[in-house]
Amino acid sequence: MRRGRVVLFEAAGKDFRQETFEVRSLQRGELLVKNRYTTICGSDLHTFCGVRKELSPTVLGHEIVGEILELGPEHPGVDMRGNPLAVGDLITWTIFSSEPDSWYAHNGMPQKADKLFKYGHALAAGAEIFHGGMGQYCMLREHTTVLKIPAGMPLAVAATLNCSTATVAGALRVAGDIRGKNILITGMGHLGITCAAMCKSAGAALVIGADITPGRLATALQFGADKVINLKEDAAVIAALLQDFPRKGIDVVFDMSGSPDAMELGLSYLATGGIAVWIGAVFSTRPLQINPESVIRRLITIKGLHNYNFEDFNSAMTFLENNWQQYPFEQAIEKEFELHEAQQAFEYAVQEKPLRVGLRIGHE
Amino acid sequence: MRRGRVVLFEAAGKDFRQETFEVRSLQRGELLVKNRYTTICGSDLHTFCGVRKELSPTVLGHEIVGEILELGPEHPGVDMRGNPLAVGDLITWTIFSSEPDSWYAHNGMPQKADKLFKYGHALAAGAEIFHGGMGQYCMLREHTTVLKIPAGMPLAVAATLNCSTATVAGALRVAGDIRGKNILITGMGHLGITCAAMCKSAGAALVIGADITPGRLATALQFGADKVINLKEDAAVIAALLQDFPRKGIDVVFDMSGSPDAMELGLSYLATGGIAVWIGAVFSTRPLQINPESVIRRLITIKGLHNYNFEDFNSAMTFLENNWQQYPFEQAIEKEFELHEAQQAFEYAVQEKPLRVGLRIGHE
């Protein structure tokens, strides 16, 4: 019987605990993966800091790349593009698995479908331990959608695909056609810079990156932002800028920050007919104050998106395949740690607020 | 030179003033119409009561049916369906005219396009007097989209088409496919009952009409609502009802009331993936309190719509053609007055809150 180590999260403020467990045998449709690289997502940090509640103990980490160790009975043996899967292949997979034959799955929202299971978010108990990125192995449930990592793509780049990149791909899908549009992105974390690069590559007329941290604004310029705005200082600058736009406002605003101030500002900057896509606020915030008359008279659309669907997962891969070298995505993983240094990695991430911290797994 | 009478609105709290003016000669692309019937819309009442500000003096009334008196030079001579237009034809027309060769017109929002002009909303001054429904004539500007009234459709029914019916048609367009969906409509005024009938005829699984006035709820049942809810009393009833729905919530909520309480409740009742369409709040209200995390995690879409586009105008006509006898649309015009009784008509409407009051024109 194979045994493996995981890093257990028990409660905010308590150190991680490393422990070794037996890896159970595979069931119908499952895959066993040897984790190779996990990036720490903002949501992992929210749990670590007690801002988000999860069942515990749990194995955090859902932005994972791994290597196939074993295909379970009746596994279809192909990824979502039809590429054959074999032991040794490097893969990434959707953050969730769910029942394909259910209403939400049939209606483009598999991330909310029946029998939902989310990697890096589940209770670690009994034989069900290996379902997060902060362990040596991950067991992929039946109906988990998989993509092979293209040759040459660094593990650190590929790791962010199944959360940050795919969610941003979803944001662009719900925003509709980006070509020729003026875009504002609030929050220049990993989601924000990815969104800037994706909008630029989708043919946006102008991409404005906004944040309250000068360092993040400088980074945004490397990821396709044509212009950057410090929301703490430049409210008047953006208001003036809008007067030169043909529609006197922003066509699409993406909020990646989760800041109520940023979401309210974003709505106020929209042109008539504009769209606001909210992604960032996956934690509790103060309520937004929204003027319904203004939403109505300006024909505003507001869309919330959480996670992503299979189309988004696939288009995220296409985007990264074509663009990971056009923009410094590799440098966005600003510091790397080994799995056994998980505690330091999280403390570093909380303190220094890098775009991403990476955990290398299986080198030890 | 032809002369005609109009009812001038000067200021809230001041009686209407009736006056006679010269009707100027037609310019390129214009049409001269002899008004036959005008229904008083909620927006007219808002202006009358001082809740909405318009330039004044003005000729209120935009839900109008009239008879063609004269076609101006170079008028295309056909309605939007290609039917030839001749003197004597009964027609209705879009509440606005705008420049067809401009961005918003090209992007499905002609109601926000360049050179926007709105009937029943403009300053009455100089030679530009006849542009509202509360007068004997209306002069239709170039690029005003016209539809002939089908034989047999009562004037009172046809009059509401170019505002209430068309706006509701727009609401259904932006809501997407209605078939098989569970619908909640808050506000059972003329917009709300029209929405109930339109959703029912579009194949909704269940239409719930909500209001705070028992009389309006009774009417809703005649207009296709399967169920009615008194929002003042039955918050628990609707919460319990939702538990039996397959998605534990409403798929589409239409707010026709403009009430912040109703809009907030509507959002709270939405199922994951649900859509809220706001139409009612075309006046100043308290700001809504919205929880962005809930909008995001539930993949909620919020859409504001003001007025409508040509597709909506046309589908409103198709709907009324097929359904004006299926539902008691004629009785929704609860009381009629003659044009010279405009003052009494408005006072009655404010006091008694009927679905609609009608003004007969040209019988005197």
XYZ file of C-alpha atoms in Angstrom:
728
model
C 0.000 0.000 0.000
C 1.286 3.459 -0.992
C 1.614 6.086 1.757
C 1.914 9.841 1.348
C 2.385 13.032 3.273
C -0.087 15.929 3.463
C -0.032 19.338 5.112
C -3.152 19.612 7.250
C -4.895 22.897 7.963
C -6.799 22.700 11.228
C -7.712 26.250 12.188
C -6.728 29.847 11.477
C -3.850 30.894 13.700
C -2.705 27.301 14.243
C 0.404 25.976 12.499
C -0.038 23.436 9.706
C 0.497 19.829 10.747
C 2.292 17.414 8.421
C 1.137 13.826 8.540
C 1.434 10.614 6.546
C -1.586 8.566 5.460
C -2.315 5.501 3.386
C -3.402 6.151 -0.196
C -6.544 4.115 -0.794
C -7.060 2.178 -4.005
C -8.772 3.848 -6.956
C -12.473 3.542 -7.632
C -14.411 3.759 -10.864
C -13.364 6.722 -13.049
C -10.732 8.016 -10.624
C -7.143 9.054 -11.302
C -4.200 9.038 -8.925
C -1.859 11.969 -9.372
C 1.530 12.693 -7.867
C 1.378 16.420 -7.125
C 4.302 18.329 -8.619
C 3.542 21.996 -8.044
C 0.894 24.003 -6.205
C 0.451 27.764 -6.198
C -1.155 29.408 -3.199
C -4.342 31.180 -4.205
C -5.883 34.176 -2.433
C -8.682 31.874 -1.236
C -6.158 29.599 0.486
C -4.850 32.669 2.294
C -8.388 33.691 3.257
C -8.861 30.306 4.919
C -5.414 30.483 6.520
C -6.279 33.909 7.969
C -9.784 32.910 9.076
C -11.626 35.135 6.563
C -13.129 32.094 4.819
C -14.496 29.087 6.670
C -13.892 25.548 5.457
C -14.483 22.189 7.045
C -11.302 21.126 8.844
C -8.949 19.447 8.980
C -8.456 19.996 5.289
C -5.669 19.857 2.737
C -5.539 23.320 1.144
C -4.246 24.116 -2.338
C -6.290 23.777 -5.508
C -4.002 25.358 -8.127
C -2.163 22.111 -8.775
C -0.139 20.415 -11.463
C 0.600 16.725 -11.143
C 1.783 13.616 -12.890
C -0.509 10.677 -13.529
C 0.465 7.672 -11.386
C -2.498 5.429 -12.077
C -5.789 5.383 -13.994
C -8.704 3.876 -12.098
C -11.146 1.307 -13.514
C -13.277 2.562 -16.413
C -11.484 5.918 -16.563
C -12.136 7.234 -20.103
C -8.374 7.614 -20.607
C -8.561 10.952 -22.454
C -8.425 14.591 -21.430
C -11.202 17.081 -22.350
C -9.579 17.662 -25.746
C -9.533 13.949 -26.500
C -5.789 13.567 -25.949
C -4.940 10.126 -24.558
C -3.834 10.058 -20.925
C -1.024 7.786 -19.722
C 1.003 7.244 -16.579
C 3.668 9.950 -16.359
C 1.624 12.634 -18.153
C 1.612 16.077 -16.571
C -1.932 17.303 -16.090
C -4.085 19.975 -14.516
C -7.771 19.558 -13.658
C -10.844 21.591 -12.828
C -11.110 22.797 -9.253
C -14.352 20.816 -8.960
C -16.008 17.589 -10.016
C -19.783 17.321 -10.339
C -22.566 15.227 -11.821
C -22.618 15.784 -15.605
C -26.251 14.698 -15.849
C -27.797 17.477 -13.759
C -29.470 20.808 -14.479
C -26.576 23.143 -13.713
C -24.181 20.965 -15.691
C -26.561 21.033 -18.660
C -26.887 24.794 -18.330
C -23.256 25.860 -18.444
C -22.656 25.937 -14.681
C -21.017 22.599 -13.799
C -19.322 24.368 -10.877
C -22.739 24.519 -9.188
C -24.048 21.125 -10.300
C -25.195 18.156 -8.222
C -22.642 16.122 -6.225
C -20.232 19.040 -6.262
C -16.783 18.310 -4.891
C -13.985 20.874 -4.716
C -10.291 20.124 -4.492
C -8.495 21.928 -1.695
C -11.803 22.626 0.051
C -12.925 19.288 1.513
C -12.809 17.614 4.900
C -9.800 15.304 5.226
C -11.125 12.289 7.082
C -11.148 8.511 6.935
C -9.754 7.284 3.629
C -10.535 10.629 1.939
C -7.370 12.586 2.583
C -5.692 13.209 -0.755
C -7.818 15.907 -2.366
C -5.697 19.037 -2.079
C -2.548 20.501 -3.550
C -0.611 20.526 -0.304
C 0.198 16.872 -0.279
C 2.243 14.365 -2.222
C -0.754 12.902 -3.988
C -4.164 13.910 -5.212
C -6.964 11.509 -6.034
C -9.172 12.819 -8.829
C -12.806 11.846 -8.568
C -14.937 10.492 -11.360
C -16.076 13.285 -13.726
C -13.072 15.467 -13.018
C -12.180 17.269 -16.231
C -8.500 17.015 -17.061
C -6.140 18.789 -19.474
C -2.621 17.722 -20.381
C 0.063 20.350 -19.808
C 1.690 21.304 -23.118
C 5.356 20.473 -23.438
C 7.567 23.338 -22.336
C 5.046 25.142 -20.153
C 6.664 25.664 -16.748
C 4.925 23.947 -13.812
C 4.644 27.275 -11.994
C 2.731 28.791 -14.925
C 0.516 25.754 -15.446
C -0.417 25.567 -11.754
C -2.428 28.800 -11.794
C -4.489 27.658 -14.784
C -7.268 25.786 -13.010
C -8.223 28.673 -10.748
C -6.915 32.116 -11.622
C -6.642 31.750 -15.414
C -9.841 29.750 -15.856
C -11.875 32.115 -13.657
C -10.634 35.076 -15.681
C -11.530 33.214 -18.881
C -15.015 32.855 -17.401
C -15.115 36.569 -16.656
C -14.364 37.368 -20.291
C -17.009 34.889 -21.448
C -19.731 36.504 -19.370
C -18.559 39.990 -20.401
C -19.187 39.168 -24.062
C -17.172 40.554 -26.960
C -14.106 42.479 -25.735
C -12.901 43.679 -29.162
C -12.682 47.445 -29.449
C -13.918 47.968 -25.907
C -12.508 50.180 -23.169
C -11.804 48.003 -20.138
C -11.194 48.827 -16.490
C -9.855 46.151 -14.162
C -9.881 46.873 -10.439
C -7.433 44.795 -8.405
C -4.067 43.947 -9.932
C -3.437 40.675 -8.144
C -2.957 37.491 -10.145
C -6.556 37.590 -11.395
C -6.195 41.232 -12.425
C -2.943 40.917 -14.346
C -4.246 37.784 -16.064
C -7.396 39.694 -16.994
C -5.330 42.575 -18.407
C -3.315 40.203 -20.587
C -6.422 38.299 -21.685
C -8.355 41.476 -22.579
C -5.373 42.810 -24.513
C -5.041 39.570 -26.421
C -8.828 39.562 -27.047
C -8.543 42.898 -28.874
C -9.584 45.451 -26.255
C -9.148 49.055 -27.402
C -7.771 50.172 -24.050
C -7.011 48.255 -20.852
C -6.826 50.264 -17.639
C -5.436 48.527 -14.576
C -6.417 49.913 -11.190
C -5.151 49.149 -7.711
C -4.101 50.979 -4.570
C -0.541 49.600 -4.502
C 2.078 51.241 -6.770
C 4.078 48.003 -7.131
C 1.059 46.179 -8.492
C 0.382 48.976 -10.960
C 3.935 48.692 -12.282
C 3.405 44.966 -12.774
C 0.107 45.587 -14.562
C 1.976 47.495 -17.270
C 3.991 44.337 -17.988
C 0.771 42.332 -18.372
C -0.937 44.298 -21.102
C -2.427 47.257 -19.226
C -2.173 50.344 -21.437
C -2.745 52.636 -18.514
C -2.785 52.291 -14.743
C -4.707 54.191 -12.113
C -4.171 54.384 -8.385
C -7.729 54.246 -7.051
C -6.604 55.871 -3.816
C -5.311 58.936 -5.565
C -6.579 59.282 -9.083
C -10.398 59.336 -8.986
C -10.318 62.687 -10.778
C -7.832 61.411 -13.375
C -10.102 58.585 -14.416
C -13.167 60.830 -14.471
C -11.301 63.204 -16.803
C -10.030 60.326 -18.931
C -13.589 59.091 -19.484
C -14.590 62.355 -21.127
C -12.360 61.472 -24.081
C -13.955 58.067 -24.545
C -16.538 57.838 -27.306
C -19.196 56.678 -24.857
C -17.909 58.843 -21.971
C -17.331 55.806 -19.838
C -15.948 52.312 -19.493
C -17.527 49.517 -21.544
C -16.565 46.649 -19.253
C -15.294 46.791 -15.697
C -13.909 43.665 -14.051
C -13.589 43.660 -10.298
C -10.856 41.322 -9.145
C -10.227 43.078 -5.836
C -13.341 42.267 -3.832
C -13.225 45.800 -2.497
C -16.684 47.384 -2.142
C -15.141 50.801 -2.854
C -13.661 49.497 -6.100
C -16.932 47.854 -7.161
C -18.902 51.039 -6.493
C -16.357 53.177 -8.341
C -16.332 50.723 -11.226
C -20.118 50.961 -11.599
C -19.955 54.743 -11.547
C -17.385 54.791 -14.364
C -19.452 52.585 -16.711
C -20.797 53.986 -19.947
C -24.449 53.521 -20.838
C -24.824 49.892 -21.870
C -21.767 48.907 -19.831
C -21.128 45.643 -18.024
C -19.640 45.038 -14.592
C -18.261 41.578 -13.893
C -17.567 40.786 -10.245
C -15.244 37.981 -9.282
C -13.092 39.190 -6.434
C -15.486 39.300 -3.492
C -15.531 35.642 -2.468
C -15.420 36.734 1.164
C -17.649 38.792 3.386
C -17.621 42.552 2.733
C -19.764 45.517 3.650
C -22.869 45.709 1.417
C -22.593 47.767 -1.740
C -24.760 50.846 -2.133
C -26.312 50.776 -5.574
C -28.550 53.352 -7.199
C -31.126 51.334 -9.167
C -32.302 54.312 -11.212
C -28.786 54.757 -12.546
C -28.478 51.030 -13.343
C -31.773 51.226 -15.244
C -31.288 54.501 -17.128
C -27.756 53.493 -18.128
C -28.794 49.945 -19.168
C -26.117 48.495 -16.893
C -25.513 44.769 -16.528
C -23.884 43.328 -13.403
C -22.699 39.726 -13.423
C -21.253 37.746 -10.573
C -19.066 34.778 -11.409
C -17.680 32.136 -9.084
C -15.293 29.530 -10.485
C -15.819 28.610 -14.143
C -17.168 26.065 -16.584
C -15.422 23.632 -18.942
C -15.378 26.063 -21.853
C -13.531 28.538 -19.616
C -11.065 25.880 -18.462
C -10.289 25.019 -22.061
C -9.999 28.631 -23.227
C -7.731 29.378 -20.258
C -5.414 26.660 -21.531
C -5.533 28.036 -25.080
C -4.745 31.504 -23.747
C -1.790 30.325 -21.651
C -0.436 28.115 -24.454
C -0.352 31.148 -26.741
C 0.631 33.806 -24.247
C 2.655 32.495 -21.322
C 5.810 33.742 -22.967
C 4.307 37.036 -24.204
C 3.778 38.198 -20.636
C 5.971 37.461 -17.585
C 3.601 34.851 -16.123
C 6.531 32.806 -14.830
C 7.803 35.735 -12.757
C 4.323 36.159 -11.252
C 5.248 33.211 -9.031
C 7.521 35.474 -7.030
C 8.909 32.949 -4.560
C 9.060 29.181 -4.300
C 9.118 26.874 -1.302
C 9.234 23.103 -0.839
C 6.094 21.341 0.420
C 7.581 20.835 3.906
C 8.066 24.628 4.104
C 4.302 25.236 3.720
C 4.104 27.193 6.967
C 6.821 29.632 5.865
C 5.278 29.840 2.408
C 1.897 30.966 3.775
C 3.448 33.375 6.250
C 5.537 34.873 3.477
C 2.464 35.195 1.231
C 0.423 36.929 3.924
C 3.218 39.303 4.842
C 4.722 40.185 1.467
C 1.591 39.907 -0.718
C 3.372 38.559 -3.794
C 1.179 37.751 -6.823
C 1.739 34.083 -6.109
C 3.911 31.819 -4.005
C 4.705 28.371 -5.398
C 5.163 25.072 -3.593
C 7.437 22.523 -5.235
C 6.422 18.979 -4.418
C 8.283 15.693 -4.713
C 11.811 17.050 -5.061
C 12.717 16.092 -1.547
C -52.524 76.906 -41.629
C -53.803 74.176 -39.322
C -54.151 74.997 -35.616
C -54.454 72.575 -32.709
C -54.957 72.422 -28.999
C -52.493 71.023 -26.459
C -52.564 70.499 -22.703
C -49.467 72.184 -21.277
C -47.733 70.974 -18.134
C -45.868 73.822 -16.483
C -44.971 72.671 -12.979
C -45.959 70.091 -10.386
C -48.856 71.346 -8.318
C -49.985 73.760 -11.009
C -53.078 73.009 -13.104
C -52.601 72.087 -16.755
C -53.153 74.928 -19.187
C -54.919 74.316 -22.505
C -53.761 76.400 -25.416
C -54.034 76.509 -29.190
C -51.000 76.749 -31.478
C -50.230 76.711 -35.176
C -49.125 73.363 -36.600
C -45.973 74.015 -38.613
C -45.433 72.413 -42.016
C -43.691 69.038 -42.227
C -39.976 68.678 -42.833
C -38.029 65.851 -44.409
C -39.053 62.397 -43.156
C -41.704 63.688 -40.761
C -45.284 62.532 -40.298
C -48.246 64.497 -39.011
C -50.579 62.495 -36.839
C -53.982 63.333 -35.428
C -53.857 61.897 -31.901
C -56.756 59.580 -31.155
C -56.028 58.046 -27.774
C -53.389 58.491 -25.076
C -52.954 56.428 -21.925
C -51.387 58.043 -18.894
C -48.182 56.248 -17.954
C -46.664 56.086 -14.467
C -43.879 58.375 -15.697
C -46.424 61.044 -16.666
C -47.741 60.850 -13.125
C -44.227 61.130 -11.713
C -43.758 64.380 -13.620
C -47.221 65.595 -12.616
C -46.376 64.916 -8.951
C -42.890 66.420 -9.142
C -41.013 63.121 -8.643
C -39.497 63.349 -12.144
C -38.143 66.565 -13.607
C -38.727 67.506 -17.237
C -38.147 70.696 -19.179
C -41.329 72.739 -19.094
C -43.682 73.757 -20.426
C -44.152 70.385 -22.010
C -46.910 68.288 -23.550
C -47.034 65.058 -21.544
C -48.275 61.694 -22.796
C -46.208 59.251 -24.829
C -48.486 56.180 -24.967
C -50.307 57.413 -28.040
C -52.285 56.087 -30.953
C -53.010 58.378 -33.855
C -54.196 58.617 -37.417
C -51.888 59.724 -40.193
C -52.873 63.151 -41.527
C -49.916 63.853 -43.769
C -46.606 62.293 -44.835
C -43.696 64.738 -45.025
C -41.247 65.006 -47.945
C -39.095 61.903 -48.495
C -40.901 59.920 -45.801
C -40.205 56.240 -46.630
C -43.961 55.579 -46.615
C -43.763 52.208 -44.860
C -43.914 51.046 -41.258
C -41.138 48.934 -39.672
C -42.717 45.764 -41.063
C -42.759 47.175 -44.589
C -46.507 47.824 -44.621
C -47.358 50.886 -46.746
C -48.508 53.937 -44.786
C -51.317 56.165 -46.044
C -53.369 59.069 -44.774
C -56.029 57.725 -42.406
C -53.982 54.781 -41.139
C -53.995 54.208 -37.405
C -50.447 53.948 -36.096
C -48.318 53.811 -32.984
C -44.632 54.794 -32.837
C -41.570 54.380 -30.664
C -41.355 56.699 -27.688
C -38.113 58.057 -29.157
C -36.438 58.962 -32.412
C -32.658 58.876 -32.783
C -29.866 58.810 -35.337
C -29.770 55.358 -36.933
C -26.136 55.768 -37.962
C -24.619 55.993 -34.489
C -22.933 53.566 -32.067
C -25.852 52.894 -29.735
C -28.230 52.426 -32.661
C -25.805 49.939 -34.220
C -25.494 48.134 -30.886
C -29.120 47.421 -30.099
C -29.759 50.514 -27.949
C -31.403 53.080 -30.281
C -33.145 54.527 -27.199
C -29.731 55.869 -26.114
C -28.406 56.827 -29.552
C -27.275 60.219 -30.877
C -29.837 62.979 -31.491
C -32.250 61.322 -29.089
C -35.711 62.857 -28.991
C -38.516 61.559 -26.765
C -42.219 62.138 -27.298
C -44.040 63.462 -24.252
C -40.741 64.556 -22.684
C -39.631 67.633 -24.662
C -39.790 71.381 -24.188
C -42.790 72.891 -25.952
C -41.472 76.115 -27.437
C -41.453 78.092 -30.673
C -42.806 75.986 -33.519
C -42.023 72.732 -31.670
C -45.197 72.169 -29.697
C -46.844 69.030 -31.015
C -44.695 66.220 -29.654
C -46.831 64.724 -26.895
C -49.961 62.671 -26.514
C -51.947 65.347 -24.702
C -52.725 67.373 -27.753
C -54.762 67.111 -30.908
C -51.740 66.462 -33.093
C -48.313 64.912 -32.900
C -45.522 65.576 -35.349
C -43.274 62.531 -35.782
C -39.644 63.311 -36.428
C -37.487 61.745 -39.083
C -36.325 58.235 -38.055
C -39.351 57.604 -35.854
C -40.211 53.930 -36.134
C -43.887 53.357 -36.833
C -46.213 50.348 -36.695
C -49.722 50.153 -38.100
C -52.412 49.157 -35.623
C -54.009 45.862 -36.662
C -57.696 46.021 -37.568
C -59.906 45.351 -34.580
C -57.405 46.196 -31.848
C -59.048 48.747 -29.549
C -57.347 52.141 -29.348
C -57.078 51.819 -25.564
C -55.148 48.556 -25.900
C -52.921 49.825 -28.702
C -52.036 53.011 -26.835
C -50.019 51.221 -24.136
C -47.932 49.359 -26.718
C -45.169 51.899 -27.283
C -44.236 52.201 -23.622
C -45.544 49.558 -21.249
C -45.797 46.600 -23.647
C -42.580 47.359 -25.528
C -40.577 47.896 -22.337
C -41.792 44.570 -20.985
C -40.870 42.930 -24.299
C -37.390 44.393 -23.754
C -37.313 42.966 -20.234
C -38.042 39.482 -21.572
C -35.370 39.914 -24.269
C -32.669 40.768 -21.749
C -33.834 37.973 -19.412
C -33.176 35.368 -22.112
C -35.165 32.185 -22.562
C -38.257 32.111 -20.325
C -39.437 28.606 -21.210
C -39.671 26.280 -18.224
C -38.463 28.972 -15.819
C -39.929 30.020 -12.483
C -40.657 33.737 -12.640
C -41.292 36.334 -9.957
C -42.658 39.736 -10.920
C -42.659 42.445 -8.254
C -45.105 45.272 -8.887
C -48.448 44.434 -10.478
C -49.083 47.724 -12.230
C -49.543 47.802 -15.995
C -45.933 46.729 -16.560
C -46.292 43.861 -14.101
C -49.532 42.414 -15.444
C -48.196 42.708 -18.997
C -45.049 40.908 -17.880
C -47.110 38.127 -16.277
C -49.084 37.611 -19.475
C -45.960 37.753 -21.641
C -44.032 35.272 -19.468
C -47.006 32.916 -19.448
C -47.293 33.108 -23.200
C -43.507 32.600 -23.523
C -43.794 29.240 -21.750
C -42.787 30.011 -18.155
C -43.237 27.079 -15.783
C -44.634 29.255 -13.024
C -45.436 32.972 -12.862
C -45.655 34.539 -9.423
C -47.066 38.045 -9.202
C -46.124 40.109 -6.160
C -47.411 43.434 -4.903
C -48.511 45.042 -1.657
C -52.068 45.831 -2.793
C -54.653 43.015 -2.703
C -56.634 44.474 -5.619
C -53.599 44.360 -7.877
C -52.906 40.768 -6.878
C -56.450 39.815 -7.874
C -55.902 41.453 -11.261
C -52.591 39.633 -11.693
C -54.428 36.321 -11.614
C -56.423 37.446 -14.653
C -53.207 38.252 -16.512
C -51.493 34.895 -16.368
C -50.037 34.849 -12.853
C -50.256 31.300 -11.494
C -49.740 32.469 -7.951
C -49.723 35.812 -6.165
C -47.830 36.976 -3.128
C -48.410 39.984 -0.911
C -44.875 41.194 -0.259
C -46.028 42.980 2.867
C -47.301 39.823 4.452
C -46.009 36.703 2.813
C -42.190 36.783 2.936
C -42.270 33.441 4.752
C -44.727 31.980 2.242
C -42.437 32.673 -0.681
C -39.382 31.410 1.198
C -41.248 28.139 1.876
C -42.479 27.947 -1.703
C -38.909 28.182 -3.005
C -37.911 25.029 -1.188
C -40.115 23.035 -3.558
C -38.501 24.539 -6.639
C -35.889 22.371 -8.333
C -33.252 25.079 -7.932
C -34.568 26.266 -4.543
C -35.178 29.726 -5.900
C -36.534 31.928 -8.650
C -34.919 31.776 -12.088
C -35.887 35.269 -13.243
C -37.202 38.145 -11.175
C -38.588 41.231 -12.890
C -38.935 44.356 -10.821
C -41.668 46.584 -12.174
C -42.343 48.378 -8.901
C -39.249 50.511 -8.444
C -39.392 49.686 -4.747
C -35.946 49.127 -3.201
C -37.493 46.651 -0.751
C -38.944 44.645 -3.640
C -35.651 44.694 -5.571
C -33.692 43.505 -2.528
C -36.238 40.772 -1.784
C -36.215 39.714 -5.424
C -32.444 39.296 -5.385
C -32.620 37.256 -2.189
C -35.156 34.867 -3.732
C -33.062 34.145 -6.843
C -31.690 30.665 -7.439
C -28.037 30.209 -8.290
C -27.630 31.344 -11.892
C -30.698 33.578 -11.611
C -31.342 36.872 -13.371
C -32.858 40.057 -11.980
C -34.231 42.534 -14.511
C -34.946 45.998 -13.161
C -37.279 48.332 -15.005
C -39.456 50.038 -12.447
C -37.092 52.451 -10.711
C -37.059 55.312 -13.199
C -37.196 57.753 -10.298
C -34.995 58.488 -7.328
C -35.039 55.867 -4.558
C -32.907 55.001 -1.549
C -29.797 53.058 -2.586
C -30.052 49.281 -2.608
C -27.897 47.265 -0.227
C -26.311 44.458 -2.166
C -24.065 41.696 -0.898
C -21.467 41.175 -3.635
C -20.286 37.827 -2.257
C -23.782 36.476 -2.666
C -24.067 37.860 -6.221
C -20.753 36.169 -7.059
C -21.241 32.798 -5.376
C -24.761 32.498 -6.799
C -23.684 33.591 -10.331
C -26.377 36.261 -10.306
C -26.964 38.623 -13.228
C -28.624 42.008 -12.724
C -29.788 43.966 -15.751
C -31.248 47.432 -15.858
C -33.413 48.350 -18.818
C -34.812 51.746 -19.747
C -37.173 51.980 -22.711
C -36.600 49.453 -25.487
C -35.242 48.830 -28.950
C -36.946 48.186 -32.305
C -36.969 44.418 -31.855
C -38.849 44.908 -28.581
C -41.312 47.311 -30.194
C -42.040 44.779 -32.888
C -42.328 41.811 -30.519
C -44.638 43.865 -28.283
C -46.938 44.275 -31.277
C -46.775 40.566 -32.070
C -47.592 39.760 -28.458
C -50.567 42.134 -28.318
C -51.880 41.006 -31.708
C -51.952 37.427 -30.447
C -52.975 38.036 -26.858
C -55.002 41.178 -26.359
C -58.158 39.100 -26.251
C -56.663 36.266 -24.162
C -56.173 38.607 -21.219
C -58.380 41.537 -20.192
C -56.018 44.226 -21.543
C -58.957 46.402 -22.554
C -60.247 46.512 -18.973
C -56.786 47.565 -17.746
C -57.732 51.027 -18.984
C -60.008 51.446 -16.015
C -61.419 54.878 -16.768
C -61.578 57.178 -19.779
C -61.668 60.950 -20.044
C -61.783 63.413 -22.913
C -58.647 65.446 -23.673
C -60.165 68.616 -22.199
C -60.644 66.705 -18.920
C -56.898 66.081 -18.581
C -56.737 67.708 -15.158
C -59.446 65.420 -13.764
C -57.867 62.426 -15.480
C -54.499 62.974 -13.771
C -56.076 63.694 -10.413
C -58.135 60.538 -10.694
C -55.048 58.509 -11.645
C -53.033 59.827 -8.695
C -55.847 59.256 -6.233
C -57.312 55.951 -7.381
C -54.175 54.314 -8.798
C -55.917 52.461 -11.631
C -53.704 50.408 -13.953
C -54.256 53.017 -16.632
C -56.436 56.007 -17.363
C -57.211 56.739 -21.012
C -57.675 60.065 -22.768
C -59.934 60.074 -25.819
C -58.926 62.707 -28.310
C -60.787 64.260 -31.207
C -64.287 63.159 -30.303
C -65.271 66.596 -29.152
